[in-house]
Short mmCIF file of C-alpha atoms in Angstrom, two decimals:
data_model
loop_
_atom_site.label_atom_id
_atom_site.label_comp_id
_atom_site.label_asym_id
_atom_site.label_seq_id
_atom_site.Cartn_x
_atom_site.Cartn_y
_atom_site.Cartn_z
CA MET A 84 0.00 -0.33 -0.01
CA VAL A 85 1.67 3.30 -1.03
CA GLY A 86 0.80 6.99 0.73
CA MET A 87 2.20 10.00 0.40
CA SER A 88 5.70 10.69 0.13
CA PRO A 89 7.45 11.68 3.42
CA LEU A 90 7.41 15.51 2.06
CA GLU A 91 3.54 15.57 0.82
CA MET A 92 3.11 14.31 4.73
CA ALA A 93 5.45 16.68 6.15
CA ARG A 94 4.04 19.46 4.29
CA SER A 95 -0.11 18.03 4.53
CA ILE A 96 0.95 18.53 8.95
CA GLY A 97 1.84 21.27 8.77
CA GLY A 98 -0.91 23.48 7.34
CA GLY A 99 -3.89 22.44 9.45
CA LEU A 100 -5.02 20.98 13.48
CA LEU A 101 -3.62 17.89 14.63
CA SER A 102 -5.66 14.74 16.07
CA PHE A 103 -4.11 12.69 18.52
CA PRO A 104 -7.32 10.20 19.32
CA VAL A 105 -7.56 8.48 22.40
CA THR A 106 -7.83 4.62 22.64
CA HIS A 107 -11.03 3.25 22.99
CA PHE A 108 -10.75 0.75 26.24
CA ASP A 109 -13.76 -1.37 27.61
CA ALA A 110 -13.92 -2.12 31.45
CA ASN A 111 -10.78 -4.90 30.69
CA HIS A 112 -8.84 -2.33 29.33
CA ASP A 113 -9.27 -4.69 25.73
CA PHE A 114 -9.00 -2.39 22.67
CA VAL A 115 -12.91 -1.43 20.97
CA GLU A 116 -11.95 -1.36 17.58
CA ASP A 117 -15.74 -0.61 16.27
CA GLU A 118 -15.42 2.18 18.98
CA TYR A 119 -12.39 3.61 17.83
CA ARG A 120 -13.06 3.34 14.21
CA ALA A 121 -16.39 5.29 15.23
CA HIS A 122 -14.21 8.19 17.06
CA CYS A 123 -12.38 8.64 14.24
CA SER A 124 -14.90 9.09 11.85
CA TRP A 125 -16.50 11.74 13.58
CA LEU A 126 -13.40 13.39 14.17
CA LEU A 127 -12.92 13.02 10.11
CA GLU A 128 -15.98 15.27 10.14
CA ARG A 129 -14.20 18.44 10.81
CA ASP A 130 -11.29 20.03 9.01
CA VAL A 131 -7.89 18.48 10.36
CA ALA A 132 -4.23 17.90 9.21
CA GLY A 133 -3.68 14.95 10.16
CA LEU A 134 -4.43 11.70 12.67
CA PHE A 135 -1.90 10.29 14.89
CA ALA A 136 -2.78 6.78 16.06
CA ALA A 137 -1.68 5.07 18.78
CA GLY A 138 0.13 8.35 19.86
CA GLY A 139 1.02 9.89 23.74
CA THR A 140 -2.96 10.52 24.25
CA GLY A 141 -3.45 7.05 22.63
CA GLU A 142 -1.76 5.95 25.68
CA PHE A 143 1.20 4.19 23.05
CA PHE A 144 3.46 3.58 26.37
CA SER A 145 0.46 0.92 28.04
CA LEU A 146 0.10 -0.97 23.94
CA LEU A 147 1.29 -4.51 23.31
CA PRO A 148 3.21 -3.71 19.50
CA ALA A 149 0.18 -5.66 17.91
CA GLU A 150 -1.93 -3.85 19.37
CA VAL A 151 -0.82 -0.73 17.38
CA GLU A 152 -0.59 -1.73 14.40
CA THR A 153 -4.53 -3.19 14.50
CA ILE A 154 -4.61 0.33 15.82
CA VAL A 155 -2.66 2.12 13.15
CA ALA A 156 -4.44 -0.16 10.19
CA ALA A 157 -8.08 0.77 11.90
CA ALA A 158 -7.34 4.21 11.70
CA VAL A 159 -5.83 4.10 7.73
CA ALA A 160 -8.92 2.08 7.51
CA GLU A 161 -11.37 4.67 8.23
CA THR A 162 -9.77 8.42 7.20
CA ALA A 163 -9.16 6.09 3.63
CA GLY A 164 -6.41 8.55 2.21
CA ARG A 165 -8.66 11.51 3.55
CA VAL A 166 -5.54 12.81 5.99
CA PRO A 167 -2.33 11.41 6.56
CA VAL A 168 -1.85 8.57 9.41
CA ILE A 169 0.74 8.95 11.60
CA ALA A 170 2.40 5.68 13.99
CA GLY A 171 3.08 5.77 17.47
CA CYS A 172 6.85 4.09 17.58
CA GLY A 173 9.13 4.59 20.56
CA GLN A 174 10.86 2.13 22.81
CA GLY A 175 14.22 0.14 22.77
CA THR A 176 16.09 0.74 18.64
CA ARG A 177 14.64 -2.92 17.89
CA THR A 178 11.21 -2.74 19.14
CA ALA A 179 10.74 0.33 17.17
CA ILE A 180 12.28 -0.97 13.90
CA ASP A 181 9.91 -3.29 14.36
CA LEU A 182 6.64 -0.84 15.59
CA ALA A 183 7.87 1.44 12.31
CA GLN A 184 8.25 -1.44 9.76
CA ALA A 185 4.57 -2.63 11.03
CA ALA A 186 3.23 0.57 10.40
CA GLU A 187 4.29 0.46 7.19
CA ARG A 188 2.72 -2.54 6.68
CA ALA A 189 -0.25 -1.20 7.99
CA GLY A 190 -0.25 1.44 5.15
CA ALA A 191 0.47 4.20 7.52
CA ASP A 192 2.01 8.06 5.93
CA GLY A 193 4.52 8.47 8.85
CA LEU A 194 5.67 8.04 11.98
CA LEU A 195 6.22 9.75 15.54
CA LEU A 196 9.21 8.04 17.28
CA LEU A 197 8.36 9.02 20.80
CA PRO A 198 11.66 8.78 23.29
CA PRO A 199 13.53 5.56 23.67
CA TYR A 200 12.65 3.47 27.16
CA LEU A 201 13.72 4.70 30.51
CA VAL A 202 16.99 5.16 29.61
CA ASN A 203 19.10 8.63 29.42
CA SER A 204 22.12 9.03 26.53
CA THR A 205 24.49 11.03 24.61
CA GLN A 206 23.27 12.94 21.15
CA GLU A 207 26.04 10.36 19.29
CA GLY A 208 23.33 7.59 21.32
CA LEU A 209 19.98 9.28 20.25
CA SER A 210 20.95 10.29 17.06
CA ALA A 211 21.76 6.12 16.30
CA HIS A 212 18.77 5.46 17.74
CA ILE A 213 16.65 8.00 15.53
CA GLU A 214 18.30 6.85 12.28
CA SER A 215 18.23 3.53 12.64
CA VAL A 216 14.41 3.56 12.16
CA CYS A 217 14.79 6.27 10.07
CA ARG A 218 16.65 3.76 7.67
CA SER A 219 14.60 0.76 8.37
CA THR A 220 11.50 2.25 6.19
CA ARG A 221 10.92 4.14 3.96
CA LEU A 222 7.94 6.38 5.79
CA GLY A 223 8.38 10.20 6.89
CA VAL A 224 9.60 10.04 10.80
CA ILE A 225 8.39 12.67 13.05
CA VAL A 226 10.77 13.13 15.94
CA TYR A 227 9.30 13.73 19.40
CA ASN A 228 12.01 16.46 21.53
CA ARG A 229 11.29 15.58 25.06
CA ASP A 230 12.12 13.91 28.44
CA ASN A 231 14.98 11.18 28.21
CA ALA A 232 15.45 12.12 24.52
CA ILE A 233 16.24 15.49 24.02
CA LEU A 234 18.58 16.56 20.84
CA ASN A 235 20.37 19.71 19.85
CA GLU A 236 20.34 21.84 17.03
CA ASP A 237 23.35 19.96 16.07
CA ALA A 238 22.19 16.83 16.28
CA VAL A 239 19.13 17.62 14.21
CA ALA A 240 21.32 18.96 11.78
CA ARG A 241 23.48 16.23 11.56
CA LEU A 242 20.46 13.59 11.46
CA CYS A 243 18.72 15.63 8.43
CA ASP A 244 21.55 15.41 6.77
CA ARG A 245 21.50 11.82 6.62
CA ASN A 246 17.96 10.78 6.66
CA ALA A 247 16.13 12.57 3.94
CA ASN A 248 12.97 10.80 5.38
CA LEU A 249 13.40 12.96 8.91
CA VAL A 250 11.13 15.06 8.07
CA GLY A 251 9.20 16.90 11.07
CA PHE A 252 10.40 17.86 14.74
CA LYS A 253 7.77 18.04 17.57
CA ASP A 254 8.98 20.04 21.02
CA GLY A 255 7.25 18.78 24.38
CA VAL A 256 10.54 20.54 25.96
CA GLY A 257 9.26 24.06 26.31
CA ASP A 258 12.93 25.30 26.14
CA ILE A 259 12.83 27.95 23.85
CA GLU A 260 16.06 29.00 23.23
CA LEU A 261 16.69 25.50 22.08
CA MET A 262 13.18 25.81 19.40
CA MET A 263 15.30 29.04 18.26
CA ARG A 264 18.31 27.77 17.54
CA ILE A 265 16.57 24.66 15.99
CA TYR A 266 14.52 26.44 13.92
CA ALA A 267 17.19 29.17 12.69
CA LYS A 268 19.86 26.26 11.90
CA MET A 269 17.28 24.12 9.62
CA GLY A 270 14.08 26.78 8.54
CA ASP A 271 12.21 24.76 6.13
CA ARG A 272 13.72 21.48 6.31
CA LEU A 273 11.35 20.15 9.25
CA THR A 274 7.72 20.86 9.94
CA TYR A 275 7.36 22.03 13.21
CA VAL A 276 4.73 20.32 15.56
CA GLY A 277 3.66 22.08 19.21
CA GLY A 278 3.35 18.84 21.34
CA LEU A 279 4.19 20.36 24.90
CA PRO A 280 0.59 18.49 27.18
CA THR A 281 -2.18 21.14 26.49
CA ALA A 282 -0.69 22.75 23.65
CA GLU A 283 -3.01 24.98 23.19
CA THR A 284 -1.61 27.23 26.25
CA PHE A 285 1.85 27.72 23.84
CA ALA A 286 0.02 27.55 20.62
CA LEU A 287 0.64 31.38 19.66
CA PRO A 288 4.45 32.31 21.28
CA TYR A 289 5.29 29.09 19.22
CA LEU A 290 3.94 29.67 16.29
CA GLU A 291 6.19 32.52 15.64
CA MET A 292 9.36 29.87 16.30
CA GLY A 293 7.96 28.06 12.84
CA VAL A 294 5.99 25.71 14.45
CA THR A 295 2.99 25.86 12.46
CA THR A 296 0.52 23.46 13.80
CA TYR A 297 0.32 21.20 17.46
CA SER A 298 -1.15 18.24 18.01
CA SER A 299 -4.69 18.54 20.37
CA ALA A 300 -6.14 16.74 23.00
CA ILE A 301 -8.77 18.81 23.67
CA PHE A 302 -9.83 18.09 20.12
CA ASN A 303 -11.22 14.59 20.92
CA PHE A 304 -14.13 16.02 22.86
CA MET A 305 -14.55 19.96 21.58
CA PRO A 306 -13.59 19.57 18.32
CA ASP A 307 -14.94 22.13 17.26
CA TRP A 308 -13.78 24.75 19.57
CA ALA A 309 -10.54 23.14 18.74
CA LEU A 310 -10.35 24.20 15.25
CA ALA A 311 -11.78 27.78 16.25
CA PHE A 312 -9.48 28.61 18.74
CA TYR A 313 -6.37 26.91 16.04
CA ALA A 314 -7.64 29.56 13.20
CA ALA A 315 -7.53 32.34 16.06
CA VAL A 316 -4.37 31.41 16.75
CA ARG A 317 -3.36 30.93 12.88
CA ALA A 318 -4.81 34.71 12.52
CA LYS A 319 -2.41 35.87 14.89
CA ASP A 320 -5.62 37.28 17.16
CA ALA A 321 -4.30 37.25 20.76
CA ALA A 322 -6.94 38.75 22.12
CA THR A 323 -9.23 36.08 21.21
CA VAL A 324 -6.78 33.39 21.74
CA MET A 325 -6.05 35.25 25.45
CA ALA A 326 -9.95 35.36 26.18
CA GLU A 327 -10.39 31.45 25.32
CA LEU A 328 -7.14 30.98 27.42
CA LYS A 329 -8.67 32.74 30.69
CA ARG A 330 -12.53 31.15 29.65
CA PHE A 331 -10.93 27.56 29.30
CA VAL A 332 -8.18 26.16 28.50
CA LEU A 333 -5.98 27.43 32.50
CA PRO A 334 -9.33 25.69 33.78
CA TYR A 335 -8.78 22.94 32.71
CA ILE A 336 -5.54 22.58 33.32
CA ALA A 337 -5.52 23.21 36.71
CA ILE A 338 -8.22 20.25 36.96
CA ARG A 339 -5.12 18.18 34.87
CA ASN A 340 -2.45 19.39 37.34
CA ARG A 341 -3.75 17.90 39.95
CA ALA A 342 -1.98 14.61 39.76
CA PRO A 343 0.23 12.85 37.33
CA GLY A 344 -0.79 11.64 34.33
CA TYR A 345 -4.00 13.16 33.68
CA ALA A 346 -2.53 14.52 30.77
CA VAL A 347 -4.26 11.74 29.21
CA SER A 348 -6.75 10.89 31.60
CA ILE A 349 -8.92 13.88 31.48
CA VAL A 350 -9.04 13.38 27.47
CA LYS A 351 -11.23 9.90 28.57
CA ALA A 352 -12.71 12.31 31.13
CA GLY A 353 -13.76 15.00 28.65
CA MET A 354 -14.95 12.40 25.89
CA GLN A 355 -16.95 10.63 29.09
CA VAL A 356 -18.82 14.30 29.98
CA VAL A 357 -19.58 15.04 26.27
CA GLY A 358 -21.07 11.42 25.88
CA ARG A 359 -18.77 10.00 23.79
CA PRO A 360 -17.09 7.30 26.43
CA ALA A 361 -13.70 5.91 25.45
CA GLY A 362 -13.41 3.84 28.59
CA PRO A 363 -11.07 3.68 30.33
CA VAL A 364 -7.07 4.70 30.83
CA ARG A 365 -4.76 1.76 31.64
CA PRO A 366 -3.03 1.46 34.42
CA PRO A 367 -0.17 2.83 35.34
CA LEU A 368 -2.52 5.47 35.06
CA THR A 369 -5.44 6.51 36.73
CA ASP A 370 -9.20 7.97 36.02
CA LEU A 371 -10.22 11.34 37.22
CA LYS A 372 -12.39 11.65 40.49
CA PRO A 373 -15.57 11.69 40.27
CA ASN A 374 -16.39 14.92 41.66
CA GLU A 375 -12.93 16.24 39.32
CA VAL A 376 -15.47 14.75 36.31
CA GLU A 377 -18.66 16.68 37.25
CA GLU A 378 -15.97 20.09 37.40
CA LEU A 379 -14.83 19.36 34.39
CA ALA A 380 -18.39 19.00 32.95
CA GLU A 381 -19.53 21.69 34.54
CA LEU A 382 -16.12 24.03 32.86
CA VAL A 383 -17.11 21.70 29.29
CA ALA A 384 -21.16 22.98 29.36
CA SER A 385 -20.09 26.55 29.93
CA VAL A 386 -18.47 26.81 26.52
CA SER A 387 -19.70 23.85 24.46
CA GLY A 388 -23.07 25.62 23.65
CA SER A 389 -23.57 26.49 20.25
CA ALA A 390 -23.60 30.49 20.72
CA SER A 391 -19.98 29.70 22.39
CA ARG A 392 -18.84 28.89 19.34
CA GLU A 393 -20.20 31.13 16.93
CA ARG A 394 -18.75 33.63 19.03
CA ILE A 395 -15.24 32.93 19.34
CA SER A 396 -15.71 31.47 14.97
CA ALA A 397 -17.17 34.81 14.69
CA THR A 398 -13.56 36.92 16.22
CA ALA A 399 -11.10 34.12 14.56
#
């Protein structure tokens, strides 16, 4: 199955908002494919630039390799070529290579290469890991810079020189100086993706550093609001962006910050409160407490009416 070239994929995702669907589980934490596909179909009714299957919001870290391939194949089948599908990929180098090749078999258009499992390494070691994955597949690769896998601008440049299919850079660090050094050195050689938790918070300042898109977890349960917010960011409408940060994003973050791992859990809680439940999170994550779900429901209700959507859309 031949999909987009790496460059086509990179250009496509840089032009709009990115969808990172949750992964649906039943009460026994088993994947529920029909509900996942229905959710992807619902999201694809909106104008998104790419769908990331089995990414961080999709609980990649808790999935078996075979489950990742199944989830990616389901996303590919549901998108039917309408938007690129980028598959989560990571763990140790050998496992990451297997996942990359499985994603290619499943029909994905690209890979989001998450940090390797647990260990810290040097720039040379991280580069060897990334290059091994790039050379194992024809798919375009987006490297996720965060946690124990933080590249500097020189390492990024060397990797790009040696691997034509390394076409994207997702920042999950929030180091403005580092991001600026990378952008200044690489320019439009890469597509840049905002990847800090609740990326809407940082979207407007990051736009000035060439980061034209970001991963919106909120899109899972408030897709119309998320698209309107993205339009305001791209229009550099600072007044609207700040108003929506105060009205929804910052109160949302206040709930998210109450426990480690809630960056994913709160998204599934959001799905629950809008009547599109996706099941529990898998351990070691924990679901929001009932009172927190109720608080989130009140917050979502305060901004999710048609009048609210029309108001933000009119100013974007």
